[in-house]
CSV table of C-alpha atoms and ligand atoms in Angstrom, one decimal:
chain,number,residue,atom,x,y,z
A,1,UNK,CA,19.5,5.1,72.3
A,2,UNK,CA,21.3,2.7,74.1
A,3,UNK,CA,20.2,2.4,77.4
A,4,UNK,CA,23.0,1.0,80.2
A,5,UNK,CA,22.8,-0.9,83.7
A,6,UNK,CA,26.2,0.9,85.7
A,7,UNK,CA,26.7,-1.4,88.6
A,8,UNK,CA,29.6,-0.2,91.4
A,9,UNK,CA,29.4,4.2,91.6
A,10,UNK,CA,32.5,4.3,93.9
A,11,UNK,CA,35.3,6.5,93.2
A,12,UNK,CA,35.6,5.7,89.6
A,13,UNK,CA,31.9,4.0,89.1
A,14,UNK,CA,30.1,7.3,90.0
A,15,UNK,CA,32.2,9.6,87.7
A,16,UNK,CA,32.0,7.4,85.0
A,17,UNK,CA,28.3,7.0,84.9
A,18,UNK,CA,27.6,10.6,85.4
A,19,UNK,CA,29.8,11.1,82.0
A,20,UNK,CA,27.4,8.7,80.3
A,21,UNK,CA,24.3,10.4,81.9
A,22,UNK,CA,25.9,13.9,80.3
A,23,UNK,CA,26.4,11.9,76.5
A,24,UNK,CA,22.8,11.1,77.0
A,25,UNK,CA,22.3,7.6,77.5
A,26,UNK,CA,19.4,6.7,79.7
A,27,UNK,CA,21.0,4.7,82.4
A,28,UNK,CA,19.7,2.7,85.2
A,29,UNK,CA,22.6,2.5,88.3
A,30,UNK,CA,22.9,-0.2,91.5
A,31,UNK,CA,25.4,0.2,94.6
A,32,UNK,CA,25.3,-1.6,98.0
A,33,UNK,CA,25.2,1.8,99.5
A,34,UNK,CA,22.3,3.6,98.7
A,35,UNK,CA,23.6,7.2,99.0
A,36,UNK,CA,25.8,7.2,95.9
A,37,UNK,CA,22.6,5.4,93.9
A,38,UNK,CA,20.8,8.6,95.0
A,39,UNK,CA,23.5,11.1,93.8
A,40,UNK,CA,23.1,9.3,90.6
A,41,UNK,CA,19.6,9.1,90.5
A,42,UNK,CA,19.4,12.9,91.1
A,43,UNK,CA,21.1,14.0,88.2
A,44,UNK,CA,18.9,11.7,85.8
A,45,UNK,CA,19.8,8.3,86.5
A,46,UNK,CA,17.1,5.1,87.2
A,47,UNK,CA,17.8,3.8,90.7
A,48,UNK,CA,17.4,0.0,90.4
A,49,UNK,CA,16.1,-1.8,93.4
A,50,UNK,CA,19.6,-4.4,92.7
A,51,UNK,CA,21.9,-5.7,90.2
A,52,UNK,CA,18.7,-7.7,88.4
A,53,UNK,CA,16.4,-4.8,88.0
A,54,UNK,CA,19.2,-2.6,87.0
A,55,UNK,CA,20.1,-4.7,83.8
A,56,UNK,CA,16.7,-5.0,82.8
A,57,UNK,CA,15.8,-4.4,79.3
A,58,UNK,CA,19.7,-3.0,79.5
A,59,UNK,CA,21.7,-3.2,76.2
A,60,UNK,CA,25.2,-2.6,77.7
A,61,UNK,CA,25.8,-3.6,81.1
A,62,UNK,CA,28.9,-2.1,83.0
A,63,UNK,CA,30.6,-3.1,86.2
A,64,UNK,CA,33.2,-1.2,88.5
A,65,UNK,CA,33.6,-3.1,91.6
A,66,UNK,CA,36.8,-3.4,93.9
A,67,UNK,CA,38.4,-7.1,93.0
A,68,UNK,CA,37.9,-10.3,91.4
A,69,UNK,CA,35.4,-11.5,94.4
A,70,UNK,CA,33.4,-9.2,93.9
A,71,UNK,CA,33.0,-9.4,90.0
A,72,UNK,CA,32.6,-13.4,90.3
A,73,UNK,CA,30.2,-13.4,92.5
A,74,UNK,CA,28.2,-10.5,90.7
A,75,UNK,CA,28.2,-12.5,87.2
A,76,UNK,CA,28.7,-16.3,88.3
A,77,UNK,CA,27.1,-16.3,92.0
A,78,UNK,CA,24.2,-18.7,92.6
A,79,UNK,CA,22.1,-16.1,91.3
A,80,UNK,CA,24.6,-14.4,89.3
A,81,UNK,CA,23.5,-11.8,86.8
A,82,UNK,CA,24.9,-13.3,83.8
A,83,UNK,CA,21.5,-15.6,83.8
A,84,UNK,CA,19.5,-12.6,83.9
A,85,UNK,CA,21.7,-11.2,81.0
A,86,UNK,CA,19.9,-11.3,77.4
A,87,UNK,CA,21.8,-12.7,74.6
A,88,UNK,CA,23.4,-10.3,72.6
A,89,UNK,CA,24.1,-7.8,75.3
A,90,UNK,CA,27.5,-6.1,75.8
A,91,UNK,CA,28.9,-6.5,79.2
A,92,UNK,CA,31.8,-4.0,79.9
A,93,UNK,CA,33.7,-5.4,82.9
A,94,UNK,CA,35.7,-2.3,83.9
A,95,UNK,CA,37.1,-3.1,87.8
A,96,UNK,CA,40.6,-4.2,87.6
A,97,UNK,CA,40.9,-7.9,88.4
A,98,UNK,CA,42.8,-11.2,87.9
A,99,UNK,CA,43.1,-11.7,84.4
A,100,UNK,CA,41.9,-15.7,85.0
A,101,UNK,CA,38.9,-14.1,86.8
A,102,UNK,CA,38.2,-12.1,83.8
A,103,UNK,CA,38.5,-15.2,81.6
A,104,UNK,CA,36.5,-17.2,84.0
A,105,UNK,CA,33.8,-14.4,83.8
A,106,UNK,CA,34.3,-14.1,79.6
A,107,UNK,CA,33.9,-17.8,79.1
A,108,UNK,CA,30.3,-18.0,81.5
A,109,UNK,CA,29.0,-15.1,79.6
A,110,UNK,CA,30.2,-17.0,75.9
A,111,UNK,CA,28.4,-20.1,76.8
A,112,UNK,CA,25.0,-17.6,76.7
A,113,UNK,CA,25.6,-16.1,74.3
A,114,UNK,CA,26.7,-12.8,76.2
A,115,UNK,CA,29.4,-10.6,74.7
A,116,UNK,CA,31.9,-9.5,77.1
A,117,UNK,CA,34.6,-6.8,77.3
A,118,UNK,CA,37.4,-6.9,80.5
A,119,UNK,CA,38.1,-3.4,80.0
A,120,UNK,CA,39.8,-1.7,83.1
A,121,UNK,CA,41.0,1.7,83.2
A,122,UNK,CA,43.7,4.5,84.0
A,123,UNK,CA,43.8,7.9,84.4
A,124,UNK,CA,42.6,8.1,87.9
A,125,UNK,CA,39.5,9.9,89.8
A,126,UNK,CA,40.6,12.9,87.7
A,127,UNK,CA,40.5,10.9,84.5
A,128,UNK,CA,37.1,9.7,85.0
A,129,UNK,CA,35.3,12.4,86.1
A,130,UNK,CA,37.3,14.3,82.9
A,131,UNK,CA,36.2,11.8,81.1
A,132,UNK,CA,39.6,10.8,79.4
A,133,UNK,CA,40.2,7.4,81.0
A,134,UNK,CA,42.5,4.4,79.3
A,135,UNK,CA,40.6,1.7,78.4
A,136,UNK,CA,42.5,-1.5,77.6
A,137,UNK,CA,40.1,-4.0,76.3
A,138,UNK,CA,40.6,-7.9,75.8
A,139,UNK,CA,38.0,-9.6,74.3
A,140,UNK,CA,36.7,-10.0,70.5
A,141,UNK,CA,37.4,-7.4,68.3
A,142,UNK,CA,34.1,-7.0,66.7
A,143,UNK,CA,32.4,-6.2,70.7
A,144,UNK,CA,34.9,-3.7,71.0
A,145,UNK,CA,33.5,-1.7,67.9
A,146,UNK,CA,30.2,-2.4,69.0
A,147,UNK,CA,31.5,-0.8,72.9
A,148,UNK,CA,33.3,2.3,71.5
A,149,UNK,CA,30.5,4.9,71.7
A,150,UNK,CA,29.9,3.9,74.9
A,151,UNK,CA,34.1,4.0,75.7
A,152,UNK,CA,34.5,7.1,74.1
A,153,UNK,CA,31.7,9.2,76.4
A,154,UNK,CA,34.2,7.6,79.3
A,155,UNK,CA,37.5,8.2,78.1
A,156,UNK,CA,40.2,9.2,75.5
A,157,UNK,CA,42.1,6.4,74.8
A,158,UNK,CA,40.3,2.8,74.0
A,159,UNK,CA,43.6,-0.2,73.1
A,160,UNK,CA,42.6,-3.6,72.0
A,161,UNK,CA,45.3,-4.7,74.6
A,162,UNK,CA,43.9,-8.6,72.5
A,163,UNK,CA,42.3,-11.7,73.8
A,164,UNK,CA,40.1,-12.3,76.7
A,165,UNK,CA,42.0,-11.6,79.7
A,166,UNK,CA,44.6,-9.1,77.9
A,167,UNK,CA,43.2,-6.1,79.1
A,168,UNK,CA,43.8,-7.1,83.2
A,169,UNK,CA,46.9,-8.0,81.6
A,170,UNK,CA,48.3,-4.8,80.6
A,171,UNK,CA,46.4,-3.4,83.6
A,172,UNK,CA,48.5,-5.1,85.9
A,173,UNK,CA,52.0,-4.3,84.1
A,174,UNK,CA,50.8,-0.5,84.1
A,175,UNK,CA,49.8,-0.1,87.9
A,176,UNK,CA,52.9,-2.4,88.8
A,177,UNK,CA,54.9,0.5,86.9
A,178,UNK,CA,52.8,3.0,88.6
A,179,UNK,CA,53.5,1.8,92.0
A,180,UNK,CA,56.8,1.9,91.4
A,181,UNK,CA,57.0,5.4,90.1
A,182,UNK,CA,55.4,6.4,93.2
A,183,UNK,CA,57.3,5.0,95.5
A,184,UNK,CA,60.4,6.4,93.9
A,185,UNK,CA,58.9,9.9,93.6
A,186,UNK,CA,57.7,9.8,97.4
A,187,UNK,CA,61.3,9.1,98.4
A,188,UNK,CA,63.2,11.1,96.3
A,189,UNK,CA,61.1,14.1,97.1
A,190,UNK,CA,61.5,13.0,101.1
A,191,UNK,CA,65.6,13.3,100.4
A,192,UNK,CA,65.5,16.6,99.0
A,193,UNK,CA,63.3,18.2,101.3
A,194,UNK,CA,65.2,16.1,104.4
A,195,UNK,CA,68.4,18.2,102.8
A,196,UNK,CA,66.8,21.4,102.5
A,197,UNK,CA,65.3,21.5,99.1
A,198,UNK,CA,61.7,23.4,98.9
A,199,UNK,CA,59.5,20.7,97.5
A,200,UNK,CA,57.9,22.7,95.0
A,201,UNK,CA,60.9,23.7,93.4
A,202,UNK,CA,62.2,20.0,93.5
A,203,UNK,CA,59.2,18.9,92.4
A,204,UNK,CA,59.7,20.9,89.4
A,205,UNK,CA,63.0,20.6,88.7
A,206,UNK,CA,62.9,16.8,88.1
A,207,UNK,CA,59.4,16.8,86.2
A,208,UNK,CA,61.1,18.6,83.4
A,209,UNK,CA,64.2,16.5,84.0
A,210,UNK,CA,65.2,12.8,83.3
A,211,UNK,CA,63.3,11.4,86.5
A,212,UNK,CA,60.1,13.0,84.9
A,213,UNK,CA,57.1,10.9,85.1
A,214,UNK,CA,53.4,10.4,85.4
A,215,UNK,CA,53.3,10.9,89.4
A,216,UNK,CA,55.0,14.3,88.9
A,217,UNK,CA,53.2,15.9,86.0
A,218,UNK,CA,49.7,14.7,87.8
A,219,UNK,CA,49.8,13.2,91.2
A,220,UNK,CA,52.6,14.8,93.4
A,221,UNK,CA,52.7,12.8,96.8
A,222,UNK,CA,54.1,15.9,98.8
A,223,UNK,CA,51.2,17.9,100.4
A,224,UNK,CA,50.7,20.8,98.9
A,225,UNK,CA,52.8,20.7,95.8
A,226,UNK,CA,49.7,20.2,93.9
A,227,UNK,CA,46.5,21.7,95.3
A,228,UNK,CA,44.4,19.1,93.4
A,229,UNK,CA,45.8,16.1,94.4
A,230,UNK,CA,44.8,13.5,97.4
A,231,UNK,CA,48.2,14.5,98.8
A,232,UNK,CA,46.5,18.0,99.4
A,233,UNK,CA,43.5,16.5,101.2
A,234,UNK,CA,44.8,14.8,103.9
A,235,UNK,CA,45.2,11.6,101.3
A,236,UNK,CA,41.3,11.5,100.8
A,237,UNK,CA,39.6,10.3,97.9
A,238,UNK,CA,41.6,8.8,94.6
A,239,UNK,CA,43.0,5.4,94.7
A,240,UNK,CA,43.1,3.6,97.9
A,241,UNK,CA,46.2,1.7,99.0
A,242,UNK,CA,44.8,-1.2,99.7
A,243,UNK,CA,43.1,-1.6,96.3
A,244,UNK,CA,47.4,-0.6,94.7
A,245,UNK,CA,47.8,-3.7,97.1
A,246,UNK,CA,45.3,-5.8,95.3
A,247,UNK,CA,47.1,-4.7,92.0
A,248,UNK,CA,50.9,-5.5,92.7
A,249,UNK,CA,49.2,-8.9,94.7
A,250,UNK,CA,47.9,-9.8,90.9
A,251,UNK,CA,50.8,-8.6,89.5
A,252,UNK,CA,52.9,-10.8,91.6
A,253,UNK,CA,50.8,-13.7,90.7
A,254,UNK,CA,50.8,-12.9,87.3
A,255,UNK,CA,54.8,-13.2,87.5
A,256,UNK,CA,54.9,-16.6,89.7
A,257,UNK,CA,52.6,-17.9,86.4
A,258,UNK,CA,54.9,-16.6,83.7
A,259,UNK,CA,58.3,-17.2,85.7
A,260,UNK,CA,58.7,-14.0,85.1
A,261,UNK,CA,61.7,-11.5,87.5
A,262,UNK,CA,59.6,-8.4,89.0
A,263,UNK,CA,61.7,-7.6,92.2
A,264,UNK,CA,60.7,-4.1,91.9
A,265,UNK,CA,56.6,-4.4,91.8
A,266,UNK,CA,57.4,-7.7,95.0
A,267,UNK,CA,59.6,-4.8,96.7
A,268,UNK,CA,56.2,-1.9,96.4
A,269,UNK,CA,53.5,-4.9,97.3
A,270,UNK,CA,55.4,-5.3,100.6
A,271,UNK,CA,55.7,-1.4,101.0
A,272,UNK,CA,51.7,-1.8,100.8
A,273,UNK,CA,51.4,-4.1,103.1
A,274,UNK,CA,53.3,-2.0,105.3
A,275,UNK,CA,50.6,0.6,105.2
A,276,UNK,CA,47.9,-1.3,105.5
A,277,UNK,CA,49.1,-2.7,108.8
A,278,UNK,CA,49.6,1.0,109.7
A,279,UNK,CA,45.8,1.3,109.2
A,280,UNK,CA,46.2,3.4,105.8
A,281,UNK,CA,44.6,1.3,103.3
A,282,UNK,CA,41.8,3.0,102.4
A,283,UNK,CA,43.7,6.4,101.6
A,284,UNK,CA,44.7,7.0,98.4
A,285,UNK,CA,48.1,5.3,97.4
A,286,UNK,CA,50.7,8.6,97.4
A,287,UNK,CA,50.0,7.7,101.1
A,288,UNK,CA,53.2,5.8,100.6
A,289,UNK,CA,55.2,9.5,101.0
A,290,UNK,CA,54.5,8.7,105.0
A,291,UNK,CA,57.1,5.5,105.0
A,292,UNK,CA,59.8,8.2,104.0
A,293,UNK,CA,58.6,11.5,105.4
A,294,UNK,CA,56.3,13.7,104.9
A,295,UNK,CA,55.4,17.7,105.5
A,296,UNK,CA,54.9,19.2,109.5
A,297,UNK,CA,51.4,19.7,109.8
B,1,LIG,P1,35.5,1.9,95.3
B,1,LIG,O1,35.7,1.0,96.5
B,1,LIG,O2,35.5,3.4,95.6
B,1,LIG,O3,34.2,1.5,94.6
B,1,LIG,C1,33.6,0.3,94.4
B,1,LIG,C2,32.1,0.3,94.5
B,1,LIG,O4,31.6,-0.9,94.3
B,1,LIG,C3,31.7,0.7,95.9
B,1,LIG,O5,30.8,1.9,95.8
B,1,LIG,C4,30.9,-0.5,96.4
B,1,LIG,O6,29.8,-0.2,97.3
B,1,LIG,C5,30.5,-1.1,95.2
B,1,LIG,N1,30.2,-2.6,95.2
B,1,LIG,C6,30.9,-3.6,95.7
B,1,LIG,N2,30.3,-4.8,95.6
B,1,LIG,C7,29.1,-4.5,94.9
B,1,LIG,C8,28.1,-5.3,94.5
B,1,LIG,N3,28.1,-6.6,94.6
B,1,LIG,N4,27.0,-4.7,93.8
B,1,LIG,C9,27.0,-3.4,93.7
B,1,LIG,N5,28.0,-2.5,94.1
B,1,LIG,C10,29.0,-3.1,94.7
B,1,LIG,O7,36.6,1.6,94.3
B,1,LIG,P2,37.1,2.5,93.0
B,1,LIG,O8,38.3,3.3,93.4
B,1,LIG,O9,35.9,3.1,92.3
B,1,LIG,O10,37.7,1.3,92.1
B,1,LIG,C11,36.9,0.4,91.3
B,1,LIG,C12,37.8,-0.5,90.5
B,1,LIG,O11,38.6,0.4,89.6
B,1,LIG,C13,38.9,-1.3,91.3
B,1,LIG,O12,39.0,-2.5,90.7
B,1,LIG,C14,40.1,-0.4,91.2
B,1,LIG,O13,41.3,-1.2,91.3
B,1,LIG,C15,40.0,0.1,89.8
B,1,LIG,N6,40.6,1.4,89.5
B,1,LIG,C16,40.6,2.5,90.4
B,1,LIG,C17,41.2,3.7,90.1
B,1,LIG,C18,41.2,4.8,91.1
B,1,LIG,O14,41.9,5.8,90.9
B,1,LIG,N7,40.3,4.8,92.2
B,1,LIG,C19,41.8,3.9,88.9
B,1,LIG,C20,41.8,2.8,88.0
B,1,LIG,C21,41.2,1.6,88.3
């Protein structure tokens, strides 16, 4: 059986893994904090002593850290893993990071002889511990086959999104959309209620209406519309804002590169900002609801 290293058991990181623990694979995990190794380890996992033990005798390695820092100086660090990596293992680099990061990353683990996927996700905490994540994958086509069982114990769908780099690509179109969305639901359901509306019934009305979208079929940012959502706990756990500001920052740069026009996603990164300076960056990103109006407590 194929036996995987899961570096990074944060919000997504842990979720994942446990999915891969449950399809069977004997897996050894590593995080700087030693309490979400010990969750992992509990329900089957190794606990490596760091990032080199854990990819021992591993034939797929997977990462899910924060940003592109953290991922370069994982894999390309003085002592960076990659040289600890045997040929012919598949790295799956899952965080969501620059997409010249990612090709920095692909081209150190070529020169070895190291396959590597950048294969970030979507679907959310809900997604992964589900296990129906989006993966879009850059990287050759033949590594990809070789990843898929290993994807499909994760998630639902798996896109070839092409070369190395195209999968932070598309990741960075899709959260700049999602930021967007949100932003635009959090204020439209912050005019309704301001005028009266009950936000449930709102909330409803325009999901099966033209405005419909992602945030209000899954991820409502009124409290208490949806009892599952981060909205509903105080803005705990899901996505932190300051990682959606990581996102539309790359997004941004992605544009400046390309010449590209993307007033909206420059218009939600300095919405972000906002929040971070408010001290709300590490709630989840429907925190945004606050800049309009949100619920009495
Ligand atoms: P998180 O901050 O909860 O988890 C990151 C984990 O990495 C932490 O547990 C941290 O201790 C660990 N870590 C950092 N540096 C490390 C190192 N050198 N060695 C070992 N462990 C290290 O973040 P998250 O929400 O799980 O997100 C992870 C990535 O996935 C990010 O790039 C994020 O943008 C992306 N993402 C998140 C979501 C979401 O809904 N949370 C959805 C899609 C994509």
């Amino acid at each position: 059986m194929t036996r995987i290293a899961f570096i990074g058991l944060g919000h997504m990181g842990l979720p994942m893994a446990r999915n891969l623990l449950k399809a069977g694979f004997p897996l050894s995990a590593h995080d700087l904090v030693p309490e979400a190794v010990a969750q992992l380890a509990g329900e089957g996992a190794r606990a490596a002593n760091d990032a080199h033990d854990a990819v021992q005798d591993a034939d797929v390695v997977i990462s899910m850290l924060p940003a592109s820092r953290h991922v370069e100086s994982l894999y390309l660090g003085d002592d960076g893993l990659l040289a600890y990596i045997a040929p012919g293992t598949l790295v799956l680099e899952c965080s969501t990071i620059a997409p010249d990061s990612a090709k920095k990353v692909h081209q150190a683990a070529g020169k070895l002889g190291i396959d590597l996927l950048d294969a970030p996700v979507s679907g959310g905490t809900a997604g992964a511990a589900a296990g129906t994540l989006t993966f879009m994958v850059g990287g050759a086509a033949e590594a990809l086959e070789k990843a898929r069982p290993v994807f499909q114990a994760m998630g639902k769908n798996i896109f070839h999104a092409g070369p190395a780099g195209a999968g932070q690509l598309a990741k960075v179109c899709n959260n700049q959309l999602l930021a967007v969305q949100m932003i635009g639901t959090a204020e439209s359901m912050a005019l309704g209620v301001a005028n009266g509306l009950d936000p449930r019934v709102l909330a409803e009305i325009m999901r099966q209406s033209s405005g419909g979208n992602w945030v209000l079929e899954r991820y409502n940012p009124w409290p208490g519309v949806m009892e599952t959502t981060p909205a509903s706990h105080d803005y705990e756990g899901g996505f932190m804002s300051e990682l959606m500001a990581k996102d539309l920052g790359l997004a941004q740069e992605t544009a400046l590169a390309s010449g590209s026009s993307t007033p909206m996603g420059g218009l939600a990164l300095h919405l972000y900002r906002v929040l971070l300076r408010q001290g709300l960056g590490k709630k989840d990103f429907s925190v945004v609801q606050s800049l309009f109006g949100a619920p009495e407590e």
